[in-house]
Amino acid sequence: DAKTTQPPSMDCAEGRAANLPCNHSTISGNEYVYWYRQIHSQGPQYIIHGLKNNETNEMASLIITEDRKSSTLILPHATLRDTAVYYCIETGDGLTFGKGTHLIIQP
Amino acid sequence: EAQVTQNPRYLITVTGKKLTVTCSQNMNHEYMSWYRQDPGLGLRQIYYSMNVEVTDKGDVPEGYKVSRKEKRNFPLILESPSPNQTSLYFCASKPGPVDSNQPQHFGDGTRLSIL
């Protein structure tokens, strides 16, 4: 079973920042937090990952709390093409995807 | 272009007729994996392989077989498909062992319908 908890759905206005939360309260010290997204039924697309520090790349930013029990994925300027299901997962013994958050970008 | 290639992309077949879904990656990745995705259940891991000749069960291995004779290929075999194996299947690969700091790369998916 997935070890992370995410809200099932979220809305965001186009052009605004989308902030997607994830709880991973059982994460261990050497496990990374990864974010992927899936558009329609395409293969999941890697977005970003981190261990302790906040991370930023061309797609998004990842904010990890100091206790590492939760994180937030930030899409700084959401567009309609960002509408997708976003998955937060931990690495570890397996790579289990939960149900993710369905992010809907509203025009 | 670095990619994971699955074939076929779509298949409709009948119960009991053996089928194989191929997966090939051109990134020299050690780790490969198969997932199935069903409505409301997310992606669930079927089998994975940490290297050539090394395979292991994931969360839902029943009714499936895999082999890893070469590094680049990781076929998924359904010896006697049943309707409950109707699903969307994804193959993925990544470099290094499962707990290395590397993301997975996914194929475009194979939609199987077992009648």
Short mmCIF file of C-alpha atoms in Angstrom, two decimals:
data_model
loop_
_atom_site.label_atom_id
_atom_site.label_comp_id
_atom_site.label_asym_id
_atom_site.label_seq_id
_atom_site.Cartn_x
_atom_site.Cartn_y
_atom_site.Cartn_z
CA ASP A 1 0.00 0.00 0.00
CA ALA A 2 1.06 3.57 -0.63
CA LYS A 3 2.72 5.23 2.32
CA THR A 4 1.79 8.78 1.30
CA THR A 5 -1.45 10.68 1.69
CA GLN A 6 -2.66 13.28 -0.80
CA PRO A 7 -5.96 15.08 -1.31
CA PRO A 8 -7.94 13.41 -4.09
CA SER A 9 -8.50 16.59 -6.07
CA MET A 10 -7.66 20.30 -6.21
CA ASP A 11 -8.53 23.26 -8.41
CA CYS A 12 -6.25 26.14 -9.35
CA ALA A 13 -6.74 29.18 -11.56
CA GLU A 14 -4.59 29.45 -14.64
CA GLY A 15 -1.54 31.64 -14.01
CA ARG A 16 -1.65 31.12 -10.28
CA ALA A 17 0.71 28.98 -8.24
CA ALA A 18 -0.57 25.46 -7.61
CA ASN A 19 0.44 24.06 -4.23
CA LEU A 20 -0.02 20.32 -3.86
CA PRO A 21 0.44 18.84 -0.37
CA CYS A 22 1.61 15.37 0.55
CA ASN A 23 1.91 13.66 3.92
CA HIS A 24 4.61 11.02 4.34
CA SER A 25 4.74 10.66 8.11
CA THR A 26 6.40 7.23 8.03
CA ILE A 27 9.28 8.22 5.78
CA SER A 28 12.66 6.98 6.97
CA GLY A 29 15.92 8.88 6.99
CA ASN A 30 17.31 7.68 3.69
CA GLU A 31 14.10 7.74 1.66
CA TYR A 32 13.55 10.38 -0.97
CA VAL A 33 10.26 12.01 -1.83
CA TYR A 34 9.46 11.91 -5.55
CA TRP A 35 6.76 13.66 -7.50
CA TYR A 36 5.37 12.44 -10.80
CA ARG A 37 2.37 13.45 -12.84
CA GLN A 38 0.17 11.62 -15.29
CA ILE A 39 -1.73 13.37 -18.04
CA HIS A 40 -4.79 11.39 -19.18
CA SER A 41 -3.57 7.79 -19.57
CA GLN A 42 -0.02 8.60 -20.63
CA GLY A 43 2.99 7.21 -18.79
CA PRO A 44 3.81 9.01 -15.53
CA GLN A 45 6.25 11.87 -15.98
CA TYR A 46 8.95 12.62 -13.42
CA ILE A 47 8.80 16.14 -11.96
CA ILE A 48 11.17 16.52 -9.04
CA HIS A 49 12.55 14.76 -5.97
CA GLY A 50 14.27 15.63 -2.70
CA LEU A 51 15.61 14.28 0.55
CA LYS A 52 15.81 17.09 3.10
CA ASN A 53 16.44 20.36 1.33
CA ASN A 54 14.04 22.29 -0.81
CA GLU A 55 14.55 21.71 -4.52
CA THR A 56 13.75 23.65 -7.66
CA ASN A 57 13.98 22.77 -11.32
CA GLU A 58 12.47 24.09 -14.54
CA MET A 59 9.14 22.44 -13.83
CA ALA A 60 8.47 22.97 -10.15
CA SER A 61 9.67 23.56 -6.61
CA LEU A 62 9.58 21.08 -3.77
CA ILE A 63 9.31 22.23 -0.17
CA ILE A 64 10.01 19.56 2.45
CA THR A 65 9.22 20.26 6.10
CA GLU A 66 12.04 20.09 8.60
CA ASP A 67 10.68 16.91 10.18
CA ARG A 68 10.30 15.44 6.66
CA LYS A 69 6.78 14.27 7.39
CA SER A 70 5.21 16.31 4.65
CA SER A 71 6.06 18.17 1.48
CA THR A 72 4.49 20.57 -1.00
CA LEU A 73 4.92 20.61 -4.74
CA ILE A 74 4.64 24.09 -6.20
CA LEU A 75 3.89 24.78 -9.85
CA PRO A 76 4.66 28.52 -9.92
CA HIS A 77 2.49 29.58 -12.87
CA ALA A 78 -0.02 26.87 -13.64
CA THR A 79 -1.25 26.44 -17.19
CA LEU A 80 -4.09 24.37 -18.61
CA ARG A 81 -1.52 21.77 -19.66
CA ASP A 82 -0.69 21.18 -16.01
CA THR A 83 -4.07 19.52 -15.50
CA ALA A 84 -3.08 15.99 -14.48
CA VAL A 85 -2.94 13.51 -11.61
CA TYR A 86 0.07 14.24 -9.39
CA TYR A 87 1.68 11.45 -7.38
CA CYS A 88 3.88 11.84 -4.36
CA ILE A 89 5.84 8.68 -3.52
CA GLU A 90 8.65 7.58 -1.23
CA THR A 91 11.49 5.40 -2.35
CA GLY A 92 12.23 2.40 -0.23
CA ASP A 93 11.55 -1.28 -0.57
CA GLY A 94 9.11 -0.68 -3.39
CA LEU A 95 7.94 2.10 -5.61
CA THR A 96 4.24 2.21 -4.82
CA PHE A 97 2.05 4.89 -6.30
CA GLY A 98 -1.08 5.83 -4.42
CA LYS A 99 -4.11 7.45 -5.98
CA GLY A 100 -2.57 10.89 -6.28
CA THR A 101 -4.17 14.32 -6.53
CA HIS A 102 -6.20 15.25 -9.59
CA LEU A 103 -5.20 18.86 -10.23
CA ILE A 104 -7.58 20.80 -12.44
CA ILE A 105 -6.40 24.11 -13.81
CA GLN A 106 -9.33 26.42 -14.45
CA PRO A 107 -9.15 29.02 -17.26
CA GLU B 1 16.32 9.76 -27.67
CA ALA B 2 16.23 8.09 -24.27
CA GLN B 3 13.03 6.12 -23.99
CA VAL B 4 11.12 3.11 -22.73
CA THR B 5 9.21 1.40 -25.53
CA GLN B 6 6.24 -0.88 -24.98
CA ASN B 7 4.49 -3.04 -27.55
CA PRO B 8 1.74 -3.43 -28.38
CA ARG B 9 0.08 -0.19 -27.31
CA TYR B 10 -3.38 -1.74 -27.55
CA LEU B 11 -4.52 -5.35 -27.55
CA ILE B 12 -7.89 -7.04 -27.41
CA THR B 13 -7.74 -10.77 -26.91
CA VAL B 14 -9.65 -13.67 -25.40
CA THR B 15 -9.41 -15.55 -22.14
CA GLY B 16 -6.68 -18.18 -22.05
CA LYS B 17 -4.71 -17.08 -25.09
CA LYS B 18 -1.11 -16.51 -24.04
CA LEU B 19 0.25 -13.07 -24.71
CA THR B 20 3.47 -11.14 -24.19
CA VAL B 21 3.90 -7.41 -23.79
CA THR B 22 7.41 -6.33 -24.64
CA CYS B 23 9.35 -3.56 -22.95
CA SER B 24 12.68 -2.22 -24.09
CA GLN B 25 14.83 0.64 -22.81
CA ASN B 26 17.84 2.25 -24.47
CA MET B 27 19.35 3.91 -21.40
CA ASN B 28 21.39 0.95 -20.08
CA HIS B 29 19.27 0.99 -16.92
CA GLU B 30 19.68 -1.84 -14.42
CA TYR B 31 16.25 -1.59 -12.81
CA MET B 32 13.04 -2.29 -14.70
CA SER B 33 9.49 -2.68 -13.49
CA TRP B 34 5.95 -3.41 -14.58
CA TYR B 35 2.84 -1.68 -13.22
CA ARG B 36 -0.84 -1.99 -13.84
CA GLN B 37 -3.27 0.86 -13.44
CA ASP B 38 -6.95 0.40 -12.72
CA PRO B 39 -9.59 3.05 -12.01
CA GLY B 40 -9.54 4.13 -8.38
CA LEU B 41 -6.53 1.96 -7.51
CA GLY B 42 -3.57 3.99 -8.75
CA LEU B 43 -0.51 2.25 -10.13
CA ARG B 44 0.34 -1.09 -8.60
CA GLN B 45 3.65 -2.84 -9.13
CA ILE B 46 3.48 -6.32 -10.70
CA TYR B 47 7.12 -7.39 -10.96
CA TYR B 48 10.47 -5.73 -10.94
CA SER B 49 14.02 -6.59 -11.90
CA MET B 50 17.13 -5.16 -10.35
CA ASN B 51 19.42 -6.55 -13.03
CA VAL B 52 19.81 -9.29 -15.62
CA GLU B 53 18.47 -12.63 -14.36
CA VAL B 54 17.21 -10.98 -11.15
CA THR B 55 13.44 -10.58 -10.83
CA ASP B 56 11.09 -10.24 -7.89
CA LYS B 57 7.40 -9.94 -7.16
CA GLY B 58 5.71 -6.64 -6.62
CA ASP B 59 2.33 -6.06 -5.03
CA VAL B 60 0.14 -7.88 -7.57
CA PRO B 61 2.17 -10.64 -9.29
CA GLU B 62 -0.55 -13.30 -9.58
CA GLY B 63 -1.20 -14.38 -13.16
CA TYR B 64 1.94 -12.79 -14.57
CA LYS B 65 5.46 -13.88 -15.41
CA VAL B 66 8.51 -11.88 -16.39
CA SER B 67 12.01 -12.58 -17.61
CA ARG B 68 15.17 -10.52 -17.79
CA LYS B 69 17.62 -12.25 -20.10
CA GLU B 70 19.08 -9.01 -21.41
CA LYS B 71 19.55 -5.67 -19.73
CA ARG B 72 17.43 -3.72 -22.20
CA ASN B 73 14.37 -6.02 -22.34
CA PHE B 74 11.81 -6.94 -19.70
CA PRO B 75 8.79 -8.71 -21.22
CA LEU B 76 5.56 -9.26 -19.30
CA ILE B 77 3.95 -12.62 -19.97
CA LEU B 78 0.34 -13.58 -19.36
CA GLU B 79 0.26 -17.37 -19.74
CA SER B 80 -3.52 -17.67 -19.44
CA PRO B 81 -5.08 -14.21 -19.44
CA SER B 82 -8.36 -13.64 -17.66
CA PRO B 83 -10.81 -10.73 -17.78
CA ASN B 84 -9.58 -9.39 -14.41
CA GLN B 85 -6.27 -8.65 -16.12
CA THR B 86 -7.93 -6.10 -18.34
CA SER B 87 -5.98 -2.99 -17.45
CA LEU B 88 -3.53 -0.30 -18.50
CA TYR B 89 0.06 -1.51 -18.14
CA PHE B 90 3.21 0.54 -17.78
CA CYS B 91 6.83 -0.47 -17.98
CA ALA B 92 9.46 1.66 -16.26
CA SER B 93 13.22 1.73 -15.85
CA LYS B 94 15.82 3.50 -13.77
CA PRO B 95 19.57 3.26 -13.31
CA GLY B 96 21.00 1.52 -10.29
CA PRO B 97 19.33 -0.45 -7.49
CA VAL B 98 15.83 0.33 -6.34
CA ASP B 99 16.90 2.69 -3.58
CA SER B 100 19.27 4.79 -5.61
CA ASN B 101 18.58 8.48 -6.05
CA GLN B 102 17.26 8.30 -9.59
CA PRO B 103 13.77 8.78 -11.02
CA GLN B 104 11.97 6.18 -13.09
CA HIS B 105 11.29 6.61 -16.78
CA PHE B 106 7.95 5.26 -17.96
CA GLY B 107 6.75 3.89 -21.25
CA ASP B 108 3.59 5.15 -22.95
CA GLY B 109 1.48 2.27 -21.71
CA THR B 110 -0.27 -0.81 -23.11
CA ARG B 111 -4.01 -1.09 -22.87
CA LEU B 112 -5.07 -4.73 -22.63
CA SER B 113 -8.63 -5.96 -22.92
CA ILE B 114 -9.27 -9.62 -22.12
CA LEU B 115 -12.68 -10.81 -23.27
#
